[in-house]
Amino acid sequence: MLRAFFLFLSRATWAKNLIMRWGFSRRAAARFIAGEQLDDAIRVVAELNRQGLFATLDHLGEHVTTPDEARRAADDYLVILDRICASGIQSNASLKLTQLGLGLDDALCLDNLRRILRKASECGVFVRVDMEDATTVDRTLEIYRVLRSEGLKNTGLVIQAYLFRSQADVRTLMAAPTRIRLCKGAYREPAHIAFPRKSDVDLNFDTLAAMMMDAALAHGSPPASADGKIPALPAIASHDEKRINFARRYAEQIGLPKTALEFQMLYGIRTDFQLALAQAGHTVRVYVPYGTHWYPYYMRRLAERPANVWFFLSNYLRS
Ligand code: FDA
């Protein structure tokens, strides 16, 4: 109920205009956001690196409404890539296709992503295409397929365990192979395409994780570092200890080396666990969002956990 409410708010312009005006909501959101400027995010990533954690930088933004905005968003990513290279931080980049024009002008979106991937490949940075709501999945897969066929291999996708279609998608993508980030899924989807019950999502998550690890093993032994050159590096993106422990056990059981698997978590969530996994010898990558368009991202974080709503309300009461 609460989840549906906050996911509804995440797309409501009136709520966005209202909530972004309140100073206390910015303070509450700051827990999950590395700052408003690229410099803030670079500082956060440098500190994560110092602690033995990798990162993926996300310049917040989605559902742009004009072609110019889409082009500017792509230009911003070119700057981010320059800064990643110049600063020497260990970071990938993550982006959303509706930020680059998907749904507005798909050809423009393709062209924007192409520009980003070319630049990223010059500086050896891996770019992850986030997955958005289910209406975007087919077009996201198609854009990925086109750019891969042009030889741009420094990119990967996200699969959402709540969708019924995901096992079929993983089977097709892993044959390529593809670097997949597996997550539970953060959007509001109807019951005819997505599991409504959390227990079913969890079960599907483990099944998909196992499929990805089996395929990664079949694609051969990886080099000794998780630096973007592994063709099928599976990434388990969750804060759920049961999912993570399943993946660790399964990898050990089939003999998949630790360097052939990544765990990913969001900035500001379960920081202790991130460090513990890294100290146990796993590659841990933290998703680091920054920028001024934090509203929908923050609403999705509130939707995931009622305790975050109390934190939001306590900031309101304090203000
Ligand atoms: P679950 O929601 O069951 O939470 C397990 C535990 O984690 C909770 O009990 C709590 O302790 C902690 N936790 C989870 N969420 C929290 C929160 N918001 N605040 C505080 N604690 C929290 N989704 C998508 O649709 N497309 C995408 O591209 C991505 N990309 C992505 C990248 C990365 C690196 C991560 C970690 C996640 C995503 N997601 C995503 C989001 C994902 O789909 C999912 O909504 C969240 O990760 C929450 O699900 P969990 O797997 O953490 O489990």
Coordinates of N, CA and C and ligand atoms in Angstrom, one line a residue, residues 3 31-32 56 96 128-133 158-160 162 181-187 198 202 205 236-241 243 264-266 268-270 285-287 300-305 308, ligand 1:
R3 N 4.0 1.3 -0.6 CA 4.9 1.3 -1.7 C 4.2 1.9 -2.9
R31 N 20.7 11.7 2.5 CA 21.2 10.4 2.9 C 21.5 9.5 1.8
F32 N 20.8 9.6 0.7 CA 20.9 8.7 -0.5 C 21.6 9.3 -1.7
T56 N 29.7 3.3 -9.2 CA 29.1 3.6 -10.5 C 28.4 5.0 -10.3
K96 N 20.0 6.4 -17.4 CA 18.7 5.9 -17.7 C 18.4 6.4 -19.2
R128 N 26.6 1.3 -17.6 CA 25.5 0.5 -17.3 C 24.2 1.2 -17.7
V129 N 23.3 0.6 -18.5 CA 22.0 1.2 -18.8 C 21.0 0.7 -17.7
D130 N 20.6 1.5 -16.9 CA 19.6 1.1 -15.9 C 18.3 0.7 -16.6
M131 N 17.5 -0.1 -15.9 CA 16.2 -0.5 -16.5 C 15.1 0.3 -15.8
E132 N 14.2 0.8 -16.6 CA 13.1 1.6 -16.0 C 11.8 0.8 -16.0
D133 N 10.7 1.5 -16.1 CA 9.4 0.7 -16.0 C 9.2 -0.2 -17.2
V158 N 20.3 -4.0 -17.1 CA 19.8 -4.4 -15.8 C 18.6 -5.3 -16.1
I159 N 18.5 -6.4 -15.3 CA 17.3 -7.2 -15.3 C 16.6 -7.2 -14.0
Q160 N 15.2 -7.1 -14.1 CA 14.4 -7.0 -12.8 C 13.7 -8.3 -12.5
Y162 N 11.3 -9.0 -10.7 CA 9.8 -9.0 -10.5 C 9.1 -9.3 -11.8
R181 N 23.2 -6.6 -14.6 CA 23.0 -6.3 -13.1 C 21.6 -6.8 -12.8
L182 N 21.5 -7.6 -11.8 CA 20.2 -8.2 -11.4 C 19.7 -7.4 -10.2
C183 N 18.5 -6.9 -10.3 CA 17.9 -6.3 -9.1 C 16.5 -6.8 -9.0
K184 N 15.8 -6.4 -7.9 CA 14.4 -6.9 -7.7 C 13.4 -6.1 -8.6
G185 N 13.7 -4.8 -8.8 CA 12.8 -4.0 -9.6 C 12.1 -2.9 -8.7
A186 N 12.1 -1.7 -9.2 CA 11.8 -0.5 -8.3 C 10.5 0.2 -8.8
Y187 N 9.8 -0.3 -9.8 CA 8.7 0.5 -10.3 C 7.3 -0.2 -10.0
K198 N 6.3 -10.5 -2.7 CA 7.7 -10.4 -2.5 C 8.5 -11.8 -2.5
D202 N 11.7 -12.8 -4.7 CA 12.9 -13.3 -4.1 C 13.4 -14.7 -4.7
F205 N 14.6 -14.1 -8.1 CA 15.9 -13.4 -8.0 C 17.0 -14.5 -7.9
I236 N 25.1 -8.7 -8.7 CA 24.0 -9.0 -7.8 C 23.7 -7.7 -7.1
A237 N 22.6 -7.0 -7.5 CA 22.3 -5.7 -6.9 C 21.2 -5.8 -5.9
S238 N 21.5 -5.9 -4.6 CA 20.5 -6.0 -3.6 C 21.2 -5.7 -2.2
H239 N 20.3 -5.3 -1.3 CA 20.7 -5.2 0.1 C 20.2 -6.3 0.9
D240 N 19.6 -7.3 0.3 CA 18.9 -8.4 1.0 C 19.9 -9.5 1.3
E241 N 20.2 -9.6 2.6 CA 21.3 -10.6 3.0 C 21.0 -12.0 2.4
R243 N 19.5 -12.9 -0.3 CA 19.8 -13.0 -1.8 C 21.4 -13.0 -2.0
Q264 N 26.4 -5.2 -5.8 CA 26.2 -3.8 -5.9 C 25.1 -3.4 -4.9
M265 N 25.4 -2.2 -4.3 CA 24.4 -1.6 -3.4 C 24.3 -0.1 -3.7
L266 N 23.2 0.5 -3.1 CA 23.0 1.9 -3.3 C 23.7 2.7 -2.3
G268 N 24.5 5.0 0.6 CA 23.7 5.3 1.8 C 22.9 4.2 2.4
I269 N 22.9 3.0 1.8 CA 22.1 1.9 2.3 C 23.0 0.7 2.6
R270 N 22.9 0.3 3.9 CA 23.7 -0.9 4.4 C 25.2 -0.7 4.2
R285 N 30.4 -2.8 -5.6 CA 30.2 -1.5 -6.3 C 29.1 -0.8 -5.8
V286 N 29.3 0.5 -5.4 CA 28.3 1.3 -4.9 C 27.7 2.3 -5.9
Y287 N 26.4 2.3 -6.0 CA 25.7 3.1 -7.0 C 25.6 4.5 -6.4
R300 N 11.4 6.6 -4.8 CA 11.5 5.1 -4.9 C 12.2 4.5 -3.7
R301 N 13.1 5.2 -3.1 CA 13.8 4.7 -1.9 C 12.8 4.7 -0.7
L302 N 11.9 5.8 -0.7 CA 10.9 5.8 0.4 C 9.9 4.6 0.2
A303 N 9.6 4.3 -1.1 CA 8.7 3.2 -1.4 C 9.2 1.9 -0.9
E304 N 10.5 1.7 -0.9 CA 11.1 0.4 -0.6 C 11.1 0.1 0.9
R305 N 11.1 1.2 1.7 CA 11.2 0.9 3.2 C 10.5 1.9 4.0
N308 N 12.2 4.6 6.1 CA 12.7 5.8 5.5 C 11.6 6.9 5.5
Ligands
FDA1 P1 14.5 -5.4 -0.3 O1 13.7 -4.3 -0.7 O2 13.8 -6.7 0.1 O3 15.4 -5.0 1.0 C1 16.2 -5.8 1.7 C2 16.8 -5.0 2.9 O4 17.7 -4.0 2.4 C3 15.8 -4.3 3.7 O5 15.2 -5.1 4.7 C4 16.6 -3.1 4.2 O6 17.4 -3.5 5.3 C5 17.5 -2.8 3.1 N1 16.9 -1.8 2.2 C6 16.4 -2.0 1.0 N2 16.0 -0.8 0.4 C7 16.3 0.1 1.3 C8 16.1 1.5 1.3 N3 15.5 2.2 0.3 N4 16.5 2.2 2.4 C9 17.0 1.6 3.5 N5 17.2 0.2 3.5 C10 16.9 -0.5 2.5 N6 15.8 -1.1 -9.9 C11 15.3 -1.0 -11.1 O7 14.1 -1.2 -11.4 N7 16.1 -0.7 -12.2 C12 17.5 -0.5 -12.0 O8 18.2 -0.2 -13.0 C13 18.0 -0.6 -10.7 N8 19.3 -0.4 -10.4 C14 19.8 -0.7 -9.1 C15 21.2 -0.6 -8.9 C16 21.7 -1.0 -7.7 C17 23.1 -1.0 -7.4 C18 20.8 -1.4 -6.6 C19 21.3 -1.9 -5.3 C20 19.4 -1.4 -6.9 C21 18.9 -1.0 -8.1 N9 17.5 -1.0 -8.3 C22 17.1 -0.9 -9.6 C23 16.6 -1.0 -7.2 C24 16.1 -2.4 -6.9 O9 15.2 -2.9 -7.9 C25 15.3 -2.5 -5.5 O10 14.2 -1.6 -5.6 C26 16.1 -2.1 -4.3 O11 17.4 -2.5 -4.4 C27 15.5 -2.7 -3.0 O12 15.5 -4.1 -3.1 P2 16.5 -5.0 -2.3 O13 17.1 -6.0 -3.3 O14 17.6 -4.2 -1.6 O15 15.6 -5.8 -1.3

